[in-house]
């Protein structure tokens, strides 16, 4: 599953991704971001493989939930084993969960309606994560959003949230934990068909 | 929020990744359980010496075997690896057969400390199970109920071995039945906890 020959050039080789994850586990955040960036196209391919065609629109949600899970459980990955099969297990089970939570109402792909062009970018992508964010406390949600914008200056953020730099780190970590929990919960899941 | 933004937020979190460290956590839980037993229950008089008697040796070692049989099923580095459950079934079958033989031989089933046994083993299993679940939370668990059941059986087995240091009921008809029930109770509780708290 892990080696698509055509894709290899574009998305990095398995061992490159693994080397980045090893560096990331040793505390290299830039390697970590690069590792996740390289994993995402692979994970999209896995998710669309796992989801039946009429539920293809769930793929990005599955990828995002799987990213949260990888982030929180990366410490349990055995460095002596290949990384991609480990990621594969997570994506597969997130896809199963997503299908379980989605009502089986038929989804009509926009492609089936002549005259309506499928949008280039799926406007619903990331909606599931937005819903999970909206279930967090306003402070947790703001913490995640501020860091999501990237390039946020830790000093300004400590001042904005009235937290010491150490407390800010822990607060972000806890907010991400709660985000993963909120994304996994079934309540308030609104069908996206 | 799009995926790139999510990655930025994840990469900003520099709290080091938590490792499961099951062995260390279980060693800690087991130590807590042992100390609790020694302080609140107390060692039975002449404990290591009495182990020379065959039924007591069985009482002490059978729960340890349950824990040892459940352990390799919990400690695997491939999340989807499936280890066979037959060692546990074998132990359950052997215990049931031993119990039947002991009852036919006129063993005392009810004993004097039935409720103390049924309540103490889960109580002593709690520190072990808490430590174990804290570790399992950091792991990818595609089958949470099964992992929870095994964690419960492991904790129950280890706790029964700890409790056997205190317990002075020496009839196989007593301990095979009630220890076994207490361990299964722990397994069921672990199964429910696994469904609730473990996952991918």
mmCIF file of C-alpha atoms in Angstrom:
data_model
loop_
_atom_site.group_PDB
_atom_site.id
_atom_site.type_symbol
_atom_site.label_atom_id
_atom_site.label_comp_id
_atom_site.label_asym_id
_atom_site.label_seq_id
_atom_site.Cartn_x
_atom_site.Cartn_y
_atom_site.Cartn_z
ATOM 1 C CA UNK A 1 0.000 0.000 0.000
ATOM 2 C CA UNK A 2 2.750 2.396 0.926
ATOM 3 C CA UNK A 3 4.662 2.745 -2.325
ATOM 4 C CA UNK A 4 2.808 4.288 -5.225
ATOM 5 C CA UNK A 5 5.404 4.435 -7.914
ATOM 6 C CA UNK A 6 4.094 7.529 -9.641
ATOM 7 C CA UNK A 7 3.751 9.404 -6.388
ATOM 8 C CA UNK A 8 7.070 8.620 -4.815
ATOM 9 C CA UNK A 9 8.834 11.662 -6.250
ATOM 10 C CA UNK A 10 6.116 14.080 -5.265
ATOM 11 C CA UNK A 11 5.524 13.028 -1.686
ATOM 12 C CA UNK A 12 8.842 11.803 -0.381
ATOM 13 C CA UNK A 13 10.016 8.294 0.181
ATOM 14 C CA UNK A 14 8.921 6.214 3.134
ATOM 15 C CA UNK A 15 12.356 6.247 4.721
ATOM 16 C CA UNK A 16 12.640 10.040 4.352
ATOM 17 C CA UNK A 17 9.320 10.486 6.146
ATOM 18 C CA UNK A 18 10.439 8.068 8.832
ATOM 19 C CA UNK A 19 13.755 9.875 9.311
ATOM 20 C CA UNK A 20 11.832 13.142 9.744
ATOM 21 C CA UNK A 21 9.556 11.558 12.350
ATOM 22 C CA UNK A 22 12.558 10.260 14.278
ATOM 23 C CA UNK A 23 14.038 13.766 14.319
ATOM 24 C CA UNK A 24 10.647 15.124 15.348
ATOM 25 C CA UNK A 25 10.473 12.748 18.294
ATOM 26 C CA UNK A 26 13.856 14.058 19.379
ATOM 27 C CA UNK A 27 12.370 17.542 19.520
ATOM 28 C CA UNK A 28 12.912 18.987 16.013
ATOM 29 C CA UNK A 29 9.683 20.868 15.309
ATOM 30 C CA UNK A 30 10.590 21.874 11.773
ATOM 31 C CA UNK A 31 11.219 18.222 10.879
ATOM 32 C CA UNK A 32 7.887 17.401 12.487
ATOM 33 C CA UNK A 33 5.960 19.891 10.360
ATOM 34 C CA UNK A 34 7.748 18.628 7.235
ATOM 35 C CA UNK A 35 6.956 15.043 8.177
ATOM 36 C CA UNK A 36 3.239 15.788 8.570
ATOM 37 C CA UNK A 37 3.213 17.741 5.280
ATOM 38 C CA UNK A 38 4.679 14.727 3.485
ATOM 39 C CA UNK A 39 2.288 12.353 5.203
ATOM 40 C CA UNK A 40 -0.877 14.260 4.266
ATOM 41 C CA UNK A 41 -0.979 13.337 0.533
ATOM 42 C CA UNK A 42 -0.366 9.722 1.473
ATOM 43 C CA UNK A 43 -3.122 9.870 4.062
ATOM 44 C CA UNK A 44 -5.543 11.447 1.572
ATOM 45 C CA UNK A 45 -4.893 8.547 -0.783
ATOM 46 C CA UNK A 46 -5.458 6.064 2.040
ATOM 47 C CA UNK A 47 -8.675 7.795 3.144
ATOM 48 C CA UNK A 48 -10.183 7.927 -0.330
ATOM 49 C CA UNK A 49 -9.291 4.280 -0.754
ATOM 50 C CA UNK A 50 -11.112 3.393 2.480
ATOM 51 C CA UNK A 51 -14.236 5.510 1.928
ATOM 52 C CA UNK A 52 -16.894 4.385 -0.520
ATOM 53 C CA UNK A 53 -17.290 6.781 -3.440
ATOM 54 C CA UNK A 54 -20.483 8.425 -2.159
ATOM 55 C CA UNK A 55 -18.675 9.322 1.089
ATOM 56 C CA UNK A 56 -15.531 10.630 -0.570
ATOM 57 C CA UNK A 57 -16.287 14.079 0.824
ATOM 58 C CA UNK A 58 -15.340 12.771 4.298
ATOM 59 C CA UNK A 59 -11.717 12.161 3.261
ATOM 60 C CA UNK A 60 -10.312 15.474 4.508
ATOM 61 C CA UNK A 61 -12.075 15.097 7.867
ATOM 62 C CA UNK A 62 -10.590 11.627 8.208
ATOM 63 C CA UNK A 63 -7.127 12.986 7.418
ATOM 64 C CA UNK A 64 -7.482 15.744 10.012
ATOM 65 C CA UNK A 65 -8.701 13.431 12.739
ATOM 66 C CA UNK A 66 -5.906 11.001 11.917
ATOM 67 C CA UNK A 67 -3.367 13.853 12.147
ATOM 68 C CA UNK A 68 -4.595 14.667 15.656
ATOM 69 C CA UNK A 69 -4.300 11.017 16.621
ATOM 70 C CA UNK A 70 -0.790 10.726 15.147
ATOM 71 C CA UNK A 71 0.185 13.832 17.080
ATOM 72 C CA UNK A 72 -1.092 12.580 20.441
ATOM 73 C CA UNK A 73 0.108 8.988 20.043
ATOM 74 C CA UNK A 74 3.358 9.416 18.108
ATOM 75 C CA UNK A 75 5.281 8.433 21.237
ATOM 76 C CA UNK A 76 3.920 4.899 20.889
ATOM 77 C CA UNK A 77 5.278 4.410 17.380
ATOM 78 C CA UNK A 78 8.084 1.838 17.572
ATOM 79 C CA UNK A 79 11.078 3.463 15.850
ATOM 80 C CA UNK A 80 12.312 0.089 14.694
ATOM 81 C CA UNK A 81 9.179 -0.503 12.655
ATOM 82 C CA UNK A 82 8.082 1.243 9.455
ATOM 83 C CA UNK A 83 5.996 4.371 10.012
ATOM 84 C CA UNK A 84 3.584 4.164 7.080
ATOM 85 C CA UNK A 85 1.830 0.936 8.164
ATOM 86 C CA UNK A 86 1.322 2.504 11.596
ATOM 87 C CA UNK A 87 -0.247 5.570 9.981
ATOM 88 C CA UNK A 88 -2.291 3.266 7.759
ATOM 89 C CA UNK A 89 -3.930 1.650 10.808
ATOM 90 C CA UNK A 90 -4.903 5.040 12.207
ATOM 91 C CA UNK A 91 -6.376 6.321 8.934
ATOM 92 C CA UNK A 92 -8.295 3.087 8.381
ATOM 93 C CA UNK A 93 -9.930 3.231 11.791
ATOM 94 C CA UNK A 94 -10.692 6.941 11.526
ATOM 95 C CA UNK A 95 -12.406 6.208 8.200
ATOM 96 C CA UNK A 96 -14.449 3.424 9.811
ATOM 97 C CA UNK A 97 -15.460 5.799 12.618
ATOM 98 C CA UNK A 98 -16.414 8.538 10.174
ATOM 99 C CA UNK A 99 -18.630 6.146 8.219
ATOM 100 C CA UNK A 100 -20.230 4.868 11.410
ATOM 101 C CA UNK A 101 -21.103 8.396 12.480
ATOM 102 C CA UNK A 102 -22.508 9.444 9.129
ATOM 103 C CA UNK A 103 -26.159 8.673 8.451
ATOM 104 C CA UNK A 104 -26.583 6.514 5.393
ATOM 105 C CA UNK A 105 -28.660 9.128 3.564
ATOM 106 C CA UNK A 106 -27.641 9.011 -0.061
ATOM 107 C CA UNK A 107 -25.147 11.668 -0.962
ATOM 108 C CA UNK A 108 -25.642 13.123 -4.415
ATOM 109 C CA UNK A 109 -22.301 14.039 -5.854
ATOM 110 C CA UNK A 110 -22.476 17.372 -7.568
ATOM 111 C CA UNK A 111 -20.689 15.794 -10.501
ATOM 112 C CA UNK A 112 -23.909 13.959 -11.347
ATOM 113 C CA UNK A 113 -25.757 17.182 -12.089
ATOM 114 C CA UNK A 114 -24.912 18.542 -15.484
ATOM 115 C CA UNK A 115 -24.398 22.256 -15.407
ATOM 116 C CA UNK A 116 -23.157 22.313 -11.846
ATOM 117 C CA UNK A 117 -19.396 22.181 -11.793
ATOM 118 C CA UNK A 118 -17.683 20.575 -8.855
ATOM 119 C CA UNK A 119 -15.804 23.298 -7.008
ATOM 120 C CA UNK A 120 -12.035 23.188 -7.182
ATOM 121 C CA UNK A 121 -11.715 23.327 -3.433
ATOM 122 C CA UNK A 122 -14.236 21.448 -1.329
ATOM 123 C CA UNK A 123 -16.011 24.160 0.693
ATOM 124 C CA UNK A 124 -16.952 21.592 3.320
ATOM 125 C CA UNK A 125 -13.389 20.430 3.954
ATOM 126 C CA UNK A 126 -12.417 21.157 7.528
ATOM 127 C CA UNK A 127 -15.992 21.711 8.651
ATOM 128 C CA UNK A 128 -15.849 18.742 10.995
ATOM 129 C CA UNK A 129 -12.809 20.219 12.726
ATOM 130 C CA UNK A 130 -14.528 23.606 12.916
ATOM 131 C CA UNK A 131 -17.474 21.959 14.653
ATOM 132 C CA UNK A 132 -15.106 20.273 17.101
ATOM 133 C CA UNK A 133 -13.379 23.614 17.744
ATOM 134 C CA UNK A 134 -16.737 25.235 18.446
ATOM 135 C CA UNK A 135 -17.305 22.688 21.209
ATOM 136 C CA UNK A 136 -14.132 23.702 23.039
ATOM 137 C CA UNK A 137 -13.960 26.482 25.592
ATOM 138 C CA UNK A 138 -13.393 29.844 23.862
ATOM 139 C CA UNK A 139 -9.884 30.027 25.291
ATOM 140 C CA UNK A 140 -8.898 26.546 24.070
ATOM 141 C CA UNK A 141 -10.320 27.288 20.625
ATOM 142 C CA UNK A 142 -8.475 30.623 20.484
ATOM 143 C CA UNK A 143 -5.212 28.931 21.514
ATOM 144 C CA UNK A 144 -5.475 26.414 18.703
ATOM 145 C CA UNK A 145 -6.491 29.052 16.138
ATOM 146 C CA UNK A 146 -3.691 31.430 17.060
ATOM 147 C CA UNK A 147 -1.097 28.688 16.669
ATOM 148 C CA UNK A 148 -2.740 27.458 13.476
ATOM 149 C CA UNK A 149 -2.083 30.800 11.805
ATOM 150 C CA UNK A 150 1.601 30.053 12.073
ATOM 151 C CA UNK A 151 4.372 32.495 12.750
ATOM 152 C CA UNK A 152 2.695 33.424 16.010
ATOM 153 C CA UNK A 153 5.202 34.985 18.352
ATOM 154 C CA UNK A 154 5.272 33.034 21.634
ATOM 155 C CA UNK A 155 5.951 36.176 23.666
ATOM 156 C CA UNK A 156 2.943 38.066 22.317
ATOM 157 C CA UNK A 157 0.815 34.981 22.785
ATOM 158 C CA UNK A 158 1.898 34.563 26.413
ATOM 159 C CA UNK A 159 0.854 38.140 27.001
ATOM 160 C CA UNK A 160 -2.434 37.783 25.113
ATOM 161 C CA UNK A 161 -3.454 34.670 27.039
ATOM 162 C CA UNK A 162 -1.930 35.884 30.309
ATOM 163 C CA UNK A 163 0.149 32.716 30.670
ATOM 164 C CA UNK A 164 3.822 32.130 31.333
ATOM 165 C CA UNK A 165 5.663 30.606 28.320
ATOM 166 C CA UNK A 166 5.737 27.224 30.087
ATOM 167 C CA UNK A 167 2.045 27.352 30.928
ATOM 168 C CA UNK A 168 1.262 28.374 27.348
ATOM 169 C CA UNK A 169 2.940 25.222 26.000
ATOM 170 C CA UNK A 170 0.951 23.019 28.360
ATOM 171 C CA UNK A 171 -2.276 24.894 27.640
ATOM 172 C CA UNK A 172 -1.865 24.362 23.895
ATOM 173 C CA UNK A 173 -1.140 20.663 24.409
ATOM 174 C CA UNK A 174 -4.262 20.230 26.539
ATOM 175 C CA UNK A 175 -6.368 22.194 24.065
ATOM 176 C CA UNK A 176 -5.235 19.835 21.282
ATOM 177 C CA UNK A 177 -6.110 16.814 23.458
ATOM 178 C CA UNK A 178 -9.598 18.209 24.019
ATOM 179 C CA UNK A 179 -9.905 18.993 20.320
ATOM 180 C CA UNK A 180 -9.111 15.373 19.471
ATOM 181 C CA UNK A 181 -11.706 14.197 22.003
ATOM 182 C CA UNK A 182 -14.308 16.624 20.677
ATOM 183 C CA UNK A 183 -13.638 15.526 17.094
ATOM 184 C CA UNK A 184 -14.124 11.894 18.070
ATOM 185 C CA UNK A 185 -17.402 12.394 19.906
ATOM 186 C CA UNK A 186 -20.553 11.541 18.017
ATOM 187 C CA UNK A 187 -22.787 14.252 19.431
ATOM 188 C CA UNK A 188 -23.758 17.176 17.289
ATOM 189 C CA UNK A 189 -22.424 15.491 14.214
ATOM 190 C CA UNK A 190 -24.401 17.066 11.418
ATOM 191 C CA UNK A 191 -24.641 15.160 8.196
ATOM 192 C CA UNK A 192 -22.802 16.855 5.397
ATOM 193 C CA UNK A 193 -24.835 15.566 2.506
ATOM 194 C CA UNK B 1 -9.735 25.083 9.609
ATOM 195 C CA UNK B 2 -7.755 23.579 6.761
ATOM 196 C CA UNK B 3 -5.188 20.836 7.055
ATOM 197 C CA UNK B 4 -2.138 23.095 6.717
ATOM 198 C CA UNK B 5 -3.378 25.235 9.604
ATOM 199 C CA UNK B 6 -3.917 22.121 11.693
ATOM 200 C CA UNK B 7 -0.359 20.995 10.969
ATOM 201 C CA UNK B 8 0.955 24.403 12.065
ATOM 202 C CA UNK B 9 -0.926 24.093 15.356
ATOM 203 C CA UNK B 10 0.324 20.539 15.911
ATOM 204 C CA UNK B 11 3.928 21.507 15.167
ATOM 205 C CA UNK B 12 3.647 24.406 17.628
ATOM 206 C CA UNK B 13 2.932 21.953 20.448
ATOM 207 C CA UNK B 14 6.380 21.128 21.786
ATOM 208 C CA UNK B 15 5.295 19.130 24.824
ATOM 209 C CA UNK B 16 7.354 15.941 24.328
ATOM 210 C CA UNK B 17 5.457 12.930 23.002
ATOM 211 C CA UNK B 18 4.240 10.661 25.793
ATOM 212 C CA UNK B 19 5.494 7.102 25.588
ATOM 213 C CA UNK B 20 3.311 4.212 26.806
ATOM 214 C CA UNK B 21 6.044 2.735 29.065
ATOM 215 C CA UNK B 22 3.726 -0.064 30.128
ATOM 216 C CA UNK B 23 6.383 -2.003 32.057
ATOM 217 C CA UNK B 24 7.328 0.936 34.285
ATOM 218 C CA UNK B 25 3.759 1.975 34.881
ATOM 219 C CA UNK B 26 2.690 -1.550 35.794
ATOM 220 C CA UNK B 27 5.684 -1.975 38.123
ATOM 221 C CA UNK B 28 4.610 1.204 39.897
ATOM 222 C CA UNK B 29 0.961 0.121 40.148
ATOM 223 C CA UNK B 30 1.973 -3.292 41.428
ATOM 224 C CA UNK B 31 4.195 -1.718 44.094
ATOM 225 C CA UNK B 32 1.297 0.494 45.247
ATOM 226 C CA UNK B 33 -0.989 -2.524 45.383
ATOM 227 C CA UNK B 34 1.561 -4.541 47.417
ATOM 228 C CA UNK B 35 2.077 -1.732 49.912
ATOM 229 C CA UNK B 36 -1.701 -1.253 50.302
ATOM 230 C CA UNK B 37 -2.101 -4.977 50.956
ATOM 231 C CA UNK B 38 0.703 -5.045 53.549
ATOM 232 C CA UNK B 39 -0.612 -1.944 55.339
ATOM 233 C CA UNK B 40 -4.399 -2.476 55.291
ATOM 234 C CA UNK B 41 -4.798 -6.245 54.854
ATOM 235 C CA UNK B 42 -1.580 -7.635 56.354
ATOM 236 C CA UNK B 43 0.484 -10.655 55.425
ATOM 237 C CA UNK B 44 -0.859 -13.990 56.650
ATOM 238 C CA UNK B 45 1.256 -15.506 59.422
ATOM 239 C CA UNK B 46 4.098 -17.632 58.151
ATOM 240 C CA UNK B 47 3.467 -16.611 54.519
ATOM 241 C CA UNK B 48 6.442 -17.701 52.452
ATOM 242 C CA UNK B 49 6.729 -20.951 54.456
ATOM 243 C CA UNK B 50 3.146 -22.090 53.827
ATOM 244 C CA UNK B 51 3.808 -22.093 50.082
ATOM 245 C CA UNK B 52 5.411 -25.493 50.502
ATOM 246 C CA UNK B 53 1.875 -26.942 50.668
ATOM 247 C CA UNK B 54 0.679 -27.812 47.180
ATOM 248 C CA UNK B 55 -2.739 -26.043 47.123
ATOM 249 C CA UNK B 56 -1.193 -22.835 48.434
ATOM 250 C CA UNK B 57 1.454 -22.889 45.787
ATOM 251 C CA UNK B 58 -1.339 -23.175 43.217
ATOM 252 C CA UNK B 59 -3.255 -20.329 44.867
ATOM 253 C CA UNK B 60 -0.189 -18.127 44.710
ATOM 254 C CA UNK B 61 0.996 -18.995 41.227
ATOM 255 C CA UNK B 62 -2.223 -19.435 39.213
ATOM 256 C CA UNK B 63 -3.126 -15.708 39.285
ATOM 257 C CA UNK B 64 0.452 -14.904 38.312
ATOM 258 C CA UNK B 65 0.030 -17.222 35.328
ATOM 259 C CA UNK B 66 -3.169 -15.370 34.334
ATOM 260 C CA UNK B 67 -1.271 -12.089 34.431
ATOM 261 C CA UNK B 68 1.657 -13.572 32.496
ATOM 262 C CA UNK B 69 -0.710 -14.942 29.845
ATOM 263 C CA UNK B 70 -2.402 -11.551 29.379
ATOM 264 C CA UNK B 71 0.826 -9.537 29.322
ATOM 265 C CA UNK B 72 2.217 -10.444 25.854
ATOM 266 C CA UNK B 73 -1.204 -9.659 24.395
ATOM 267 C CA UNK B 74 -0.916 -6.135 25.773
ATOM 268 C CA UNK B 75 2.697 -5.487 24.888
ATOM 269 C CA UNK B 76 2.915 -5.404 21.126
ATOM 270 C CA UNK B 77 4.440 -2.738 18.960
ATOM 271 C CA UNK B 78 2.237 -3.382 15.929
ATOM 272 C CA UNK B 79 -1.206 -1.960 16.779
ATOM 273 C CA UNK B 80 -3.011 -4.569 14.702
ATOM 274 C CA UNK B 81 -1.066 -7.647 15.824
ATOM 275 C CA UNK B 82 -3.397 -10.340 17.094
ATOM 276 C CA UNK B 83 -1.947 -12.725 19.624
ATOM 277 C CA UNK B 84 -3.888 -15.916 20.302
ATOM 278 C CA UNK B 85 -6.025 -16.029 23.438
ATOM 279 C CA UNK B 86 -5.704 -19.767 23.998
ATOM 280 C CA UNK B 87 -3.323 -19.583 27.004
ATOM 281 C CA UNK B 88 -6.049 -17.728 28.896
ATOM 282 C CA UNK B 89 -8.699 -20.237 27.855
ATOM 283 C CA UNK B 90 -6.384 -23.065 28.857
ATOM 284 C CA UNK B 91 -5.927 -21.557 32.324
ATOM 285 C CA UNK B 92 -9.675 -21.019 32.709
ATOM 286 C CA UNK B 93 -10.371 -24.612 31.642
ATOM 287 C CA UNK B 94 -7.743 -26.067 33.965
ATOM 288 C CA UNK B 95 -9.058 -24.000 36.876
ATOM 289 C CA UNK B 96 -12.646 -25.100 36.223
ATOM 290 C CA UNK B 97 -11.571 -28.756 36.110
ATOM 291 C CA UNK B 98 -9.519 -28.360 39.295
ATOM 292 C CA UNK B 99 -12.470 -26.695 41.000
ATOM 293 C CA UNK B 100 -14.851 -29.500 40.020
ATOM 294 C CA UNK B 101 -12.421 -32.110 41.344
ATOM 295 C CA UNK B 102 -11.977 -30.200 44.588
ATOM 296 C CA UNK B 103 -15.774 -29.874 45.084
ATOM 297 C CA UNK B 104 -16.244 -33.601 44.445
ATOM 298 C CA UNK B 105 -13.546 -34.216 47.041
ATOM 299 C CA UNK B 106 -15.661 -32.298 49.606
ATOM 300 C CA UNK B 107 -13.786 -28.975 49.562
ATOM 301 C CA UNK B 108 -15.290 -25.970 51.359
ATOM 302 C CA UNK B 109 -16.790 -23.715 48.671
ATOM 303 C CA UNK B 110 -18.129 -20.824 50.730
ATOM 304 C CA UNK B 111 -15.326 -20.385 53.256
ATOM 305 C CA UNK B 112 -15.385 -17.517 55.754
ATOM 306 C CA UNK B 113 -14.125 -14.590 53.688
ATOM 307 C CA UNK B 114 -16.059 -14.778 50.437
ATOM 308 C CA UNK B 115 -17.029 -11.100 50.286
ATOM 309 C CA UNK B 116 -13.655 -9.906 51.509
ATOM 310 C CA UNK B 117 -12.122 -11.846 48.622
ATOM 311 C CA UNK B 118 -14.580 -10.606 45.977
ATOM 312 C CA UNK B 119 -14.141 -6.986 47.056
ATOM 313 C CA UNK B 120 -10.432 -6.971 47.915
ATOM 314 C CA UNK B 121 -9.141 -8.314 44.606
ATOM 315 C CA UNK B 122 -10.822 -5.594 42.482
ATOM 316 C CA UNK B 123 -9.752 -2.971 45.036
ATOM 317 C CA UNK B 124 -6.123 -4.113 44.845
ATOM 318 C CA UNK B 125 -6.416 -4.331 41.041
ATOM 319 C CA UNK B 126 -7.384 -0.669 40.808
ATOM 320 C CA UNK B 127 -3.889 0.870 41.213
ATOM 321 C CA UNK B 128 -2.488 -1.581 38.661
ATOM 322 C CA UNK B 129 -5.307 -0.964 36.196
ATOM 323 C CA UNK B 130 -5.066 2.822 36.562
ATOM 324 C CA UNK B 131 -1.343 2.725 35.820
ATOM 325 C CA UNK B 132 -1.871 0.388 32.876
ATOM 326 C CA UNK B 133 -4.693 2.448 31.344
ATOM 327 C CA UNK B 134 -2.649 5.641 31.643
ATOM 328 C CA UNK B 135 -0.065 3.962 29.432
ATOM 329 C CA UNK B 136 -2.578 2.448 27.018
ATOM 330 C CA UNK B 137 -4.155 5.885 26.496
ATOM 331 C CA UNK B 138 -0.983 6.930 24.688
ATOM 332 C CA UNK B 139 -1.209 4.012 22.297
ATOM 333 C CA UNK B 140 -3.164 3.264 19.145
ATOM 334 C CA UNK B 141 -5.838 0.744 20.157
ATOM 335 C CA UNK B 142 -7.901 -0.422 17.177
ATOM 336 C CA UNK B 143 -9.815 -2.863 19.412
ATOM 337 C CA UNK B 144 -10.424 -0.913 22.615
ATOM 338 C CA UNK B 145 -12.801 -3.434 24.219
ATOM 339 C CA UNK B 146 -10.413 -6.333 23.737
ATOM 340 C CA UNK B 147 -7.424 -4.385 25.011
ATOM 341 C CA UNK B 148 -9.449 -3.168 27.993
ATOM 342 C CA UNK B 149 -10.544 -6.734 28.784
ATOM 343 C CA UNK B 150 -6.932 -7.947 28.690
ATOM 344 C CA UNK B 151 -5.764 -5.025 30.820
ATOM 345 C CA UNK B 152 -8.505 -5.871 33.340
ATOM 346 C CA UNK B 153 -7.601 -9.566 33.384
ATOM 347 C CA UNK B 154 -3.934 -8.702 33.854
ATOM 348 C CA UNK B 155 -4.696 -6.320 36.731
ATOM 349 C CA UNK B 156 -7.108 -8.808 38.309
ATOM 350 C CA UNK B 157 -4.587 -11.658 38.059
ATOM 351 C CA UNK B 158 -1.779 -9.581 39.528
ATOM 352 C CA UNK B 159 -4.070 -8.311 42.306
ATOM 353 C CA UNK B 160 -5.218 -11.849 43.134
ATOM 354 C CA UNK B 161 -1.575 -12.894 43.501
ATOM 355 C CA UNK B 162 -1.063 -9.940 45.850
ATOM 356 C CA UNK B 163 -4.209 -10.799 47.819
ATOM 357 C CA UNK B 164 -3.110 -14.446 48.133
ATOM 358 C CA UNK B 165 -0.303 -13.247 50.411
ATOM 359 C CA UNK B 166 -3.002 -12.137 52.876
ATOM 360 C CA UNK B 167 -5.805 -14.661 52.326
ATOM 361 C CA UNK B 168 -5.847 -17.755 54.535
ATOM 362 C CA UNK B 169 -8.616 -19.692 52.778
ATOM 363 C CA UNK B 170 -6.771 -22.775 51.665
ATOM 364 C CA UNK B 171 -9.491 -24.864 50.037
ATOM 365 C CA UNK B 172 -9.095 -25.114 46.258
ATOM 366 C CA UNK B 173 -12.900 -25.250 46.040
ATOM 367 C CA UNK B 174 -12.907 -21.766 47.555
ATOM 368 C CA UNK B 175 -10.087 -19.950 45.856
ATOM 369 C CA UNK B 176 -10.425 -21.344 42.339
ATOM 370 C CA UNK B 177 -14.055 -20.197 42.215
ATOM 371 C CA UNK B 178 -13.913 -16.838 43.966
ATOM 372 C CA UNK B 179 -10.492 -15.741 42.760
ATOM 373 C CA UNK B 180 -11.563 -16.693 39.255
ATOM 374 C CA UNK B 181 -14.809 -14.712 39.581
ATOM 375 C CA UNK B 182 -12.978 -11.693 40.996
ATOM 376 C CA UNK B 183 -10.469 -11.766 38.117
ATOM 377 C CA UNK B 184 -13.287 -12.048 35.566
ATOM 378 C CA UNK B 185 -15.034 -9.122 37.258
ATOM 379 C CA UNK B 186 -11.859 -7.080 36.772
ATOM 380 C CA UNK B 187 -11.750 -8.184 33.134
ATOM 381 C CA UNK B 188 -15.334 -7.039 32.525
ATOM 382 C CA UNK B 189 -14.704 -3.703 34.226
ATOM 383 C CA UNK B 190 -11.581 -3.317 32.091
ATOM 384 C CA UNK B 191 -13.600 -4.082 28.976
ATOM 385 C CA UNK B 192 -16.060 -1.297 29.773
ATOM 386 C CA UNK B 193 -13.246 1.106 30.642
ATOM 387 C CA UNK B 194 -11.490 0.232 27.388
ATOM 388 C CA UNK B 195 -14.564 1.043 25.313
ATOM 389 C CA UNK B 196 -14.840 4.337 27.114
ATOM 390 C CA UNK B 197 -11.226 5.501 27.276
ATOM 391 C CA UNK B 198 -9.100 3.671 24.737
ATOM 392 C CA UNK B 199 -9.139 4.062 20.987
ATOM 393 C CA UNK B 200 -7.298 4.996 17.840
#
